[in-house]
Coordinates of C-alpha atoms in Angstrom, one line a residue:
X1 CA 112.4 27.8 69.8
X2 CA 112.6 28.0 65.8
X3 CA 114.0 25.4 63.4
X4 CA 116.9 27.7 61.4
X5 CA 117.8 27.2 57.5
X6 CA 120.2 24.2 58.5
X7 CA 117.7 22.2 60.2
X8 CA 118.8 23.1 63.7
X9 CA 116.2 24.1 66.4
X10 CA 117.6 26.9 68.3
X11 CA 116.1 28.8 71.2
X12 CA 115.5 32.2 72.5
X13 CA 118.1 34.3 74.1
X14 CA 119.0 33.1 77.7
X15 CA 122.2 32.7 79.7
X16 CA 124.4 30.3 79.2
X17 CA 124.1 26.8 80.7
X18 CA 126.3 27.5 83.4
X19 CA 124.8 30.6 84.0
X20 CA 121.2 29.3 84.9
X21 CA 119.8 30.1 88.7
X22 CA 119.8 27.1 90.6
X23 CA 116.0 25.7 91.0
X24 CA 114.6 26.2 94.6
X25 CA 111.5 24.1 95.3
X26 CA 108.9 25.0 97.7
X27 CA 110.4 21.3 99.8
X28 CA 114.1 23.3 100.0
X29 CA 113.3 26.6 100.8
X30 CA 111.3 25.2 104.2
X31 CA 112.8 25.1 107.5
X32 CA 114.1 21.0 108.4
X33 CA 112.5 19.8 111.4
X34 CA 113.7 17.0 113.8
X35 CA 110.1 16.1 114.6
X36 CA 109.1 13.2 112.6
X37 CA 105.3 13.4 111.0
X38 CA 102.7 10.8 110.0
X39 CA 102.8 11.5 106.2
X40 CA 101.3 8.3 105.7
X41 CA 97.9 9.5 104.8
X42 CA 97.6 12.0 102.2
X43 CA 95.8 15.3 103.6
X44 CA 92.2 16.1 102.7
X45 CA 92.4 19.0 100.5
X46 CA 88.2 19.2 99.1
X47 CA 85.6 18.1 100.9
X48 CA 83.3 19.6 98.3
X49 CA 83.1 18.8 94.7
X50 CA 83.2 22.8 94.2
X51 CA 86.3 22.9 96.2
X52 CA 87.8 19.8 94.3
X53 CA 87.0 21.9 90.6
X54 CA 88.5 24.8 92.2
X55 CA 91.9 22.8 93.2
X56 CA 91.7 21.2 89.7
X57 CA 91.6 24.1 87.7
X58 CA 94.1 26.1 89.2
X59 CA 97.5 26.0 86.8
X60 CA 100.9 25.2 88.2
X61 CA 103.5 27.7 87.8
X62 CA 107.8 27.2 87.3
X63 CA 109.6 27.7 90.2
X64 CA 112.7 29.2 87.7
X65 CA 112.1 33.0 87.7
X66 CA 112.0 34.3 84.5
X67 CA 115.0 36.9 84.0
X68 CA 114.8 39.6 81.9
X69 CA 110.7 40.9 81.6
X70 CA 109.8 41.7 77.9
X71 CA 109.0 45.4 79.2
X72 CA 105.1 46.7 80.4
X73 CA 103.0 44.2 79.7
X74 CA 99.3 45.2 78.8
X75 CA 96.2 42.8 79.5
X76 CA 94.6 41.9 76.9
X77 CA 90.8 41.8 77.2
X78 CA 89.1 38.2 77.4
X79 CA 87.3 38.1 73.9
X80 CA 90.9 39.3 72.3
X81 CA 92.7 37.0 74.0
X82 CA 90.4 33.8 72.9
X83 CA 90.4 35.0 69.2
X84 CA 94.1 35.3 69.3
X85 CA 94.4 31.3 70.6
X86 CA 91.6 30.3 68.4
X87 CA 93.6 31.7 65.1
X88 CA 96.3 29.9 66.9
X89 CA 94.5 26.5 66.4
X90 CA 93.1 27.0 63.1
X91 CA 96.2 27.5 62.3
X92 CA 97.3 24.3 63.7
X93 CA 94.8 22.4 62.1
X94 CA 95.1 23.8 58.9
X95 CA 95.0 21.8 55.3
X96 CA 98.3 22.2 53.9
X97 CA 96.6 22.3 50.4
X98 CA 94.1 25.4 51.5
X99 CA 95.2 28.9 52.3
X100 CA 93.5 29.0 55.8
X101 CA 92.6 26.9 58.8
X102 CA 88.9 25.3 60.0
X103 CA 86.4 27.5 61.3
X104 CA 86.8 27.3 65.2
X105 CA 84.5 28.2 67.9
X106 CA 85.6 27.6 71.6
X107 CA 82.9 25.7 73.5
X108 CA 81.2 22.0 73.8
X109 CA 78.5 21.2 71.3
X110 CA 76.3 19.6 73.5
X111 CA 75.6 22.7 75.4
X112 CA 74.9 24.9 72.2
X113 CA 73.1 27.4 75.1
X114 CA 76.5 27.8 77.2
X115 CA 78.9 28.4 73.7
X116 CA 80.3 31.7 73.6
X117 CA 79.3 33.2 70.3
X118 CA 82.6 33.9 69.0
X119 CA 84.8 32.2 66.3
X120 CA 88.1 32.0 64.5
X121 CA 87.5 31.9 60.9
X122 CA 89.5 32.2 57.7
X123 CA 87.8 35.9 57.1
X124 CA 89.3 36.8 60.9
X125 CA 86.1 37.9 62.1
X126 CA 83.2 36.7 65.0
X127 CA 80.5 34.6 64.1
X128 CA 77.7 33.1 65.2
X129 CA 77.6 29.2 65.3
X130 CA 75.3 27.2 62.5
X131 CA 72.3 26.3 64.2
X132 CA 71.7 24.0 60.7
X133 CA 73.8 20.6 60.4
X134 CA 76.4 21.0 57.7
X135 CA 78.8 18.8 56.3
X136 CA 81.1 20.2 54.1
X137 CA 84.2 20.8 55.5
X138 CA 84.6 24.5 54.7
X139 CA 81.2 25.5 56.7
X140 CA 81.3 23.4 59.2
X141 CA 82.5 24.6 62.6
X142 CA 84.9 22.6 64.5
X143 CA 84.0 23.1 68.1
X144 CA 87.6 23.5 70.5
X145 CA 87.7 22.4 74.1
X146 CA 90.8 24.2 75.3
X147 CA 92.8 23.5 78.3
X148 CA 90.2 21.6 80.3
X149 CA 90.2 21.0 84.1
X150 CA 90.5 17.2 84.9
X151 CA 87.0 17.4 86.3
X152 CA 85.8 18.8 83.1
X153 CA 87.7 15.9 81.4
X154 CA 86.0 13.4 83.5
X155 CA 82.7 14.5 82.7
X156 CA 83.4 14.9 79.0
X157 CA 84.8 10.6 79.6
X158 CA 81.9 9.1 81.4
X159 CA 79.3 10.7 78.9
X160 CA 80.9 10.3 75.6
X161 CA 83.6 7.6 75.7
X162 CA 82.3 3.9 76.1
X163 CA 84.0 2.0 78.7
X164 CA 85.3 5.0 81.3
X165 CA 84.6 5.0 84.6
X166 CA 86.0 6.5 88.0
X167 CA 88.1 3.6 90.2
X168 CA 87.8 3.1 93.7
X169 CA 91.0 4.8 93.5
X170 CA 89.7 8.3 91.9
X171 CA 91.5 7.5 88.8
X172 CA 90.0 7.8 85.3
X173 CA 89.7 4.0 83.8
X174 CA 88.9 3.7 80.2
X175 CA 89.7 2.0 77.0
X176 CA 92.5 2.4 74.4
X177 CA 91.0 0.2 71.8
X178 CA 93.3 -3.0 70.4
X179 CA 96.5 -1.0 71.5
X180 CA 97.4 -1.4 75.0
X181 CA 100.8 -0.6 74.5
X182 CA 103.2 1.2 72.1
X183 CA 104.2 0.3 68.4
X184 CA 107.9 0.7 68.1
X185 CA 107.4 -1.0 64.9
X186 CA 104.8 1.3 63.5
X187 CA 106.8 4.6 64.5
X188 CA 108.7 6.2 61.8
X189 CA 110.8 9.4 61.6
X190 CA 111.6 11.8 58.4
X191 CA 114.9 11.3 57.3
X192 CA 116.2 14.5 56.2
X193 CA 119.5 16.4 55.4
X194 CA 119.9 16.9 58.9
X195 CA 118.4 13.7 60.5
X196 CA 120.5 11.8 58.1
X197 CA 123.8 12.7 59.6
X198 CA 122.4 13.3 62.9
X199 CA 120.5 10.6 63.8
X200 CA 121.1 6.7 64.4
X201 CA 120.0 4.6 61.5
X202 CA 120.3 1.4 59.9
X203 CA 120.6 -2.0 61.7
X204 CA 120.0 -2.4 65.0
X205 CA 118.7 1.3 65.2
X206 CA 115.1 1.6 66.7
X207 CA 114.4 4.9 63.9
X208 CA 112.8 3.7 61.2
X209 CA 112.8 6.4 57.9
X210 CA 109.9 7.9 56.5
X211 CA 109.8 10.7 53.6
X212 CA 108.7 14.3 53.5
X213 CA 105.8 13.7 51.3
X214 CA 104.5 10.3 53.3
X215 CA 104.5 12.0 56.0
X216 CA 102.7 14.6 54.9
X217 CA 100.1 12.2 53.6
X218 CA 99.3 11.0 57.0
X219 CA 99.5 14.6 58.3
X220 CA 96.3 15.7 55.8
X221 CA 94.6 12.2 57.0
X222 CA 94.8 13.1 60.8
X223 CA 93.9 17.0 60.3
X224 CA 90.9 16.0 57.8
X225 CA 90.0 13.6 60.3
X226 CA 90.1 15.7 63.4
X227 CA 88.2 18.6 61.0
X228 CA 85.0 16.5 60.8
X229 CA 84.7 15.9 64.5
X230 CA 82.2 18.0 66.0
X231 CA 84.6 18.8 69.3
X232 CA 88.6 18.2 69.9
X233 CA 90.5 18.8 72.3
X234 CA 93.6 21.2 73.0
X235 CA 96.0 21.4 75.1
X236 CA 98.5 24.4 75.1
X237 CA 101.5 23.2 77.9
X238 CA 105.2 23.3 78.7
X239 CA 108.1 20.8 78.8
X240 CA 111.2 21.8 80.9
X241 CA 110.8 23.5 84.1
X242 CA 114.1 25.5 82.8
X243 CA 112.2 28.5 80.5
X244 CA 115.5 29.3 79.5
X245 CA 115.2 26.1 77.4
X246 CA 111.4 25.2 77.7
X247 CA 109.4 23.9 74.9
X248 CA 105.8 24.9 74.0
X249 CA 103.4 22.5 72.8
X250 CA 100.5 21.8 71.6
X251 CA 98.1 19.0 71.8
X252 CA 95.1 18.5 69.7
X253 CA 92.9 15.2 69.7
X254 CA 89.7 13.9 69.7
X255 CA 89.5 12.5 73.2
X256 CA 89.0 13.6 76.6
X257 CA 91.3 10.5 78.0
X258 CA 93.9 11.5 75.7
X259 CA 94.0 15.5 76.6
X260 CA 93.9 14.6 80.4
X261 CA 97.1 12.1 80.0
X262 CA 98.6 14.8 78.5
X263 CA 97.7 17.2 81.3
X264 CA 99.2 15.1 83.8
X265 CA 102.2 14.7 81.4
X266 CA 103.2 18.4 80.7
X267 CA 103.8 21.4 83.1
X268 CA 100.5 23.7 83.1
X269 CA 100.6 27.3 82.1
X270 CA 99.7 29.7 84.5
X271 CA 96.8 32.1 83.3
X272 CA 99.7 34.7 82.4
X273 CA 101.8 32.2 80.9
X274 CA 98.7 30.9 78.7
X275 CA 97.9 34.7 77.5
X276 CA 101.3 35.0 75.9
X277 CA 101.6 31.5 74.6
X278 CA 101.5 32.0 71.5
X279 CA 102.3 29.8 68.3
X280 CA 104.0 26.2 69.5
X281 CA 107.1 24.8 69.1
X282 CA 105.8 21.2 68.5
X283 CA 102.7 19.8 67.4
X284 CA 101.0 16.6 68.1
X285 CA 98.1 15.5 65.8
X286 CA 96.3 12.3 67.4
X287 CA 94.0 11.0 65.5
X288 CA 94.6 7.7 67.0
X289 CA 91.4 6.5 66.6
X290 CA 90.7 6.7 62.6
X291 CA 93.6 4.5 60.6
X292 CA 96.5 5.3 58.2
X293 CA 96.4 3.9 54.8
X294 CA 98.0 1.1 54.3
X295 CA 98.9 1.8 50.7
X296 CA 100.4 4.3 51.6
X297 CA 104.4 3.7 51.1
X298 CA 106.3 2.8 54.6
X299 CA 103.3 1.7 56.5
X300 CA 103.3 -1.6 57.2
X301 CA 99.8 -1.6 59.4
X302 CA 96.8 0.5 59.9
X303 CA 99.2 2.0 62.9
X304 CA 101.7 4.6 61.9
X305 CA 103.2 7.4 64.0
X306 CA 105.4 9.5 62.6
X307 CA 107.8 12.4 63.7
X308 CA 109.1 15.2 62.0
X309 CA 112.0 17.2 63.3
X310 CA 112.1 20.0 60.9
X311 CA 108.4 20.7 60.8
X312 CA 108.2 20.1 64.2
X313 CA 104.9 17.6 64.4
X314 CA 103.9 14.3 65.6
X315 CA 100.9 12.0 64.0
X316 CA 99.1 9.8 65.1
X317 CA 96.9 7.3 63.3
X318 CA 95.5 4.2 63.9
X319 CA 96.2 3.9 68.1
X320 CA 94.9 5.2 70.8
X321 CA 97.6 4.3 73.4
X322 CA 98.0 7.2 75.3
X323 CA 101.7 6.3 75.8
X324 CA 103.0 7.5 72.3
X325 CA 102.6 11.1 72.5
X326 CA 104.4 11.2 76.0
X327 CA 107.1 8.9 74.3
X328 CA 107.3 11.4 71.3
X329 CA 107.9 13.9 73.4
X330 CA 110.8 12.2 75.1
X331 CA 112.3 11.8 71.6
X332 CA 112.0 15.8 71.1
X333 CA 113.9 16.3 74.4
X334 CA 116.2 13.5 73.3
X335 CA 117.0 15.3 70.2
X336 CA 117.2 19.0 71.5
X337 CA 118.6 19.0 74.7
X338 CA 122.3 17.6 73.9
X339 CA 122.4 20.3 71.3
X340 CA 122.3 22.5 73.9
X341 CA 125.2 20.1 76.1
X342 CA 122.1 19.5 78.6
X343 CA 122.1 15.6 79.3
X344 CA 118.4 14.3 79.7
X345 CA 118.1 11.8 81.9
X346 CA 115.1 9.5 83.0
X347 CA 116.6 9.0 86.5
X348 CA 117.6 11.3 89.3
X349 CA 119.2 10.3 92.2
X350 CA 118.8 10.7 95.8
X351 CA 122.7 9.7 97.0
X352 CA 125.6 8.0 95.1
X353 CA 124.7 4.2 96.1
X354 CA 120.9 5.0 94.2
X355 CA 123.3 6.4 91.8
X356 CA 124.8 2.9 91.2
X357 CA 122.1 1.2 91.3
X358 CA 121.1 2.9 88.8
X359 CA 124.1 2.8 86.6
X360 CA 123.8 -1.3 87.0
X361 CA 120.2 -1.2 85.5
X362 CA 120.9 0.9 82.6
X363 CA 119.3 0.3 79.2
X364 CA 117.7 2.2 76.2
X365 CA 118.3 5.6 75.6
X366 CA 119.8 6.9 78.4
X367 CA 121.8 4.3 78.5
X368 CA 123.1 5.3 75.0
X369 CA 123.1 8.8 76.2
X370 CA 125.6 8.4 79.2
X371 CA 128.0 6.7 77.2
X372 CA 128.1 9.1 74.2
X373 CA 128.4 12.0 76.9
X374 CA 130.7 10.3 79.2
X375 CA 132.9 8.4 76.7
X376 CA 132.6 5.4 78.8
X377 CA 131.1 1.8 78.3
X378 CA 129.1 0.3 80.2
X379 CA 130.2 -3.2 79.5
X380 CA 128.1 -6.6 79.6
X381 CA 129.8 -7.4 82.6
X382 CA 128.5 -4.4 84.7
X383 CA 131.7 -3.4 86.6
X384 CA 131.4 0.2 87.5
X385 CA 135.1 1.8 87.6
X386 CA 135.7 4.9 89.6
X387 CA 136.2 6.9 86.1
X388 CA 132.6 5.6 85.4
X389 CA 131.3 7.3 88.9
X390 CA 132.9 10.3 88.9
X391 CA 131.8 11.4 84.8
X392 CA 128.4 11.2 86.9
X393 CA 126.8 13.4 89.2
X394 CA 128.5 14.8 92.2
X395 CA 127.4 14.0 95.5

């Protein structure tokens, strides 16, 4: 996906819409049986913690083949592969008022004796990591944990992030700070040449404007900030099952509950996948936990997250709810997919009665999505004509 000179997004080369294979999941392509089973209890798939890393770490692949291979594909070796995705990231987290990115160097600083001894740097060479404490910016080493395992995200919670532990349940349970929910006030989006005509604004509209230049404000605040951490973490990961329109992105913050959130959130790459991954086609900066300035024009707390379309980013300052990044997200998919006539909806449905139900208990976006797709309102009153139904799904 690339953003052309008019603002648009536009995607790689695929089929058509109506051209796309029809998804077969692994639950269709088995054989129906007449025998009813307890599925009740959930089957024991570890009953080692080796054999629970092992099921954690393994990536989970599309079930859309890819048409069309690229030609032979050559391997690259490990230690050119990792510098490639390293550049990647410096790149990411570079100043927008320097010519290159942070030096980078895969690896957790606590365990200087397991850090491979390679780096990313502005002078595209290896190098050793400081054994001396520096703090200006430009020497220091910004330390990347990249595509963790949700076992490796545990460990790195319960060590370094007060307040997380494990639930009876297995689940991770920490803190998000004074936020423990989103800030639909506090979330702004660049208004634009494009945005301007192409977005809702004005009363009643849940966007809120922002400039080019605020934005980018904020954007140096959250880089600068994630630059002086010693570690952050990055995820590289998928949205859309379809590849014909999927979207890479890539998440970079500065805690382990946020990166695992968004591993549940996104569709892994498999080790293939990841090799050829490449630069993103969105961005999220969360630096939830260090504050915006509040001078700064349109901010109206210490909380601002702010999305922009044609540089394709997300920050995040001043909150560490979890929620926004999956949220900003939805708003890319929001904006992209009906460019592409693909309607995005929250729900799916099982038979045409859930699909009433449905319909009856509409609200938010896709609410406003069916009706500017469908031409029809969905009045006050509820009453669901057959003209309604059928401009649906087909059952």
């Amino acid at each position: 996906m690339a953003a052309n000179g008019n603002g648009e997004f536009s995607f790689g080369k695929g089929t058509a819409r109506k051209g796309l294979a029809k998804i077969q999941t692994a639950a269709s392509q088995k054989k129906q049986s007449a025998i009813c089973h307890d599925d009740s209890t959930p089957p024991v798939k570890a009953q080692t913690i080796d054999e629970l890393h092992s099921l954690q770490k393994k990536r989970s692949a599309p079930n859309t083949p890819i048409k069309g291979t690229q030609g032979s594909f050559s391997p690259l070796s490990d230690e050119a592969r990792q510098k490639q995705q390293l550049q990647s990231i410096s790149a990411s987290l570079a100043s927008l008022t320097r010519e290159t990115g942070p030096k980078v160097v895969r690896g957790d600083p606590a365990r200087k004796a397991e850090t491979p001894k390679f780096a990313a740097d502005p002078g595209d060479h290896f190098s050793f990591t400081p054994t001396i404490s520096v703090s200006d910016s430009s020497l220091k080493f910004t330390h990347v944990l990249y595509n963790l395992s949700p076992a490796e995200l545990y460990e790195q919670a319960i060590k370094y992030e007060k307040g997380s532990f494990i639930a009876s349940s297995g689940a991770l349970a920490t803190l998000s700070g004074a936020k423990t929910g989103r800030s639909p006030r506090d979330k702004r989006v660049v208004k634009d040449e494009t945005t301007e005509h192409e977005l809702w604004w004005g009363k009643g509209s849940p966007n809120i404007e922002m400039d080019e230049h605020t934005f980018l404000v904020n954007r140096e605040r959250a880089v600068d900030y994630l630059n002086s951490l010693d570690k952050v973490f990055v995820n590289d990961q998928f949205l859309n099952w379809d590849p014909q329109n999927r979207v890479k992105v890539r998440i970079v913050s500065a805690r382990a509950y946020h990166s695992l959130f968004m591993h549940n959130m996104c569709i892994r790459p498999t080790p293939e996948e990841l090799e050829n991954f490449g630069t993103p086609d969105f961005t999220i900066y969360n630096a939830g936990q260090f504050p915006c300035n509040r001078y700064t024009h349109y901010m109206t707390s210490s909380t601002s997250i702010d999305l922009n379309l044609a540089r394709r980013e997300m920050v995040i300052l001043g909150t560490q709810y979890a929620g926004e990044m999956k949220k900003g997200l939805f708003s890319v998919m929001h904006y992209l997919m009906p460019k592409r006539q693909i309607l995005d909806p929250e729900n799916t449905w099982a038979d045409k009665q859930a699909y009433k139900e449905t319909l009856l208990k509409l609200a938010g976006l896709f609410k406003r999505n069916f009706e500017i797709f469908t031409n029809y309102k969905i009045g006050k009153d509820n009453k669901l004509t057959e003209e309604i139904l059928a401009a649906g799904p087909n059952f």
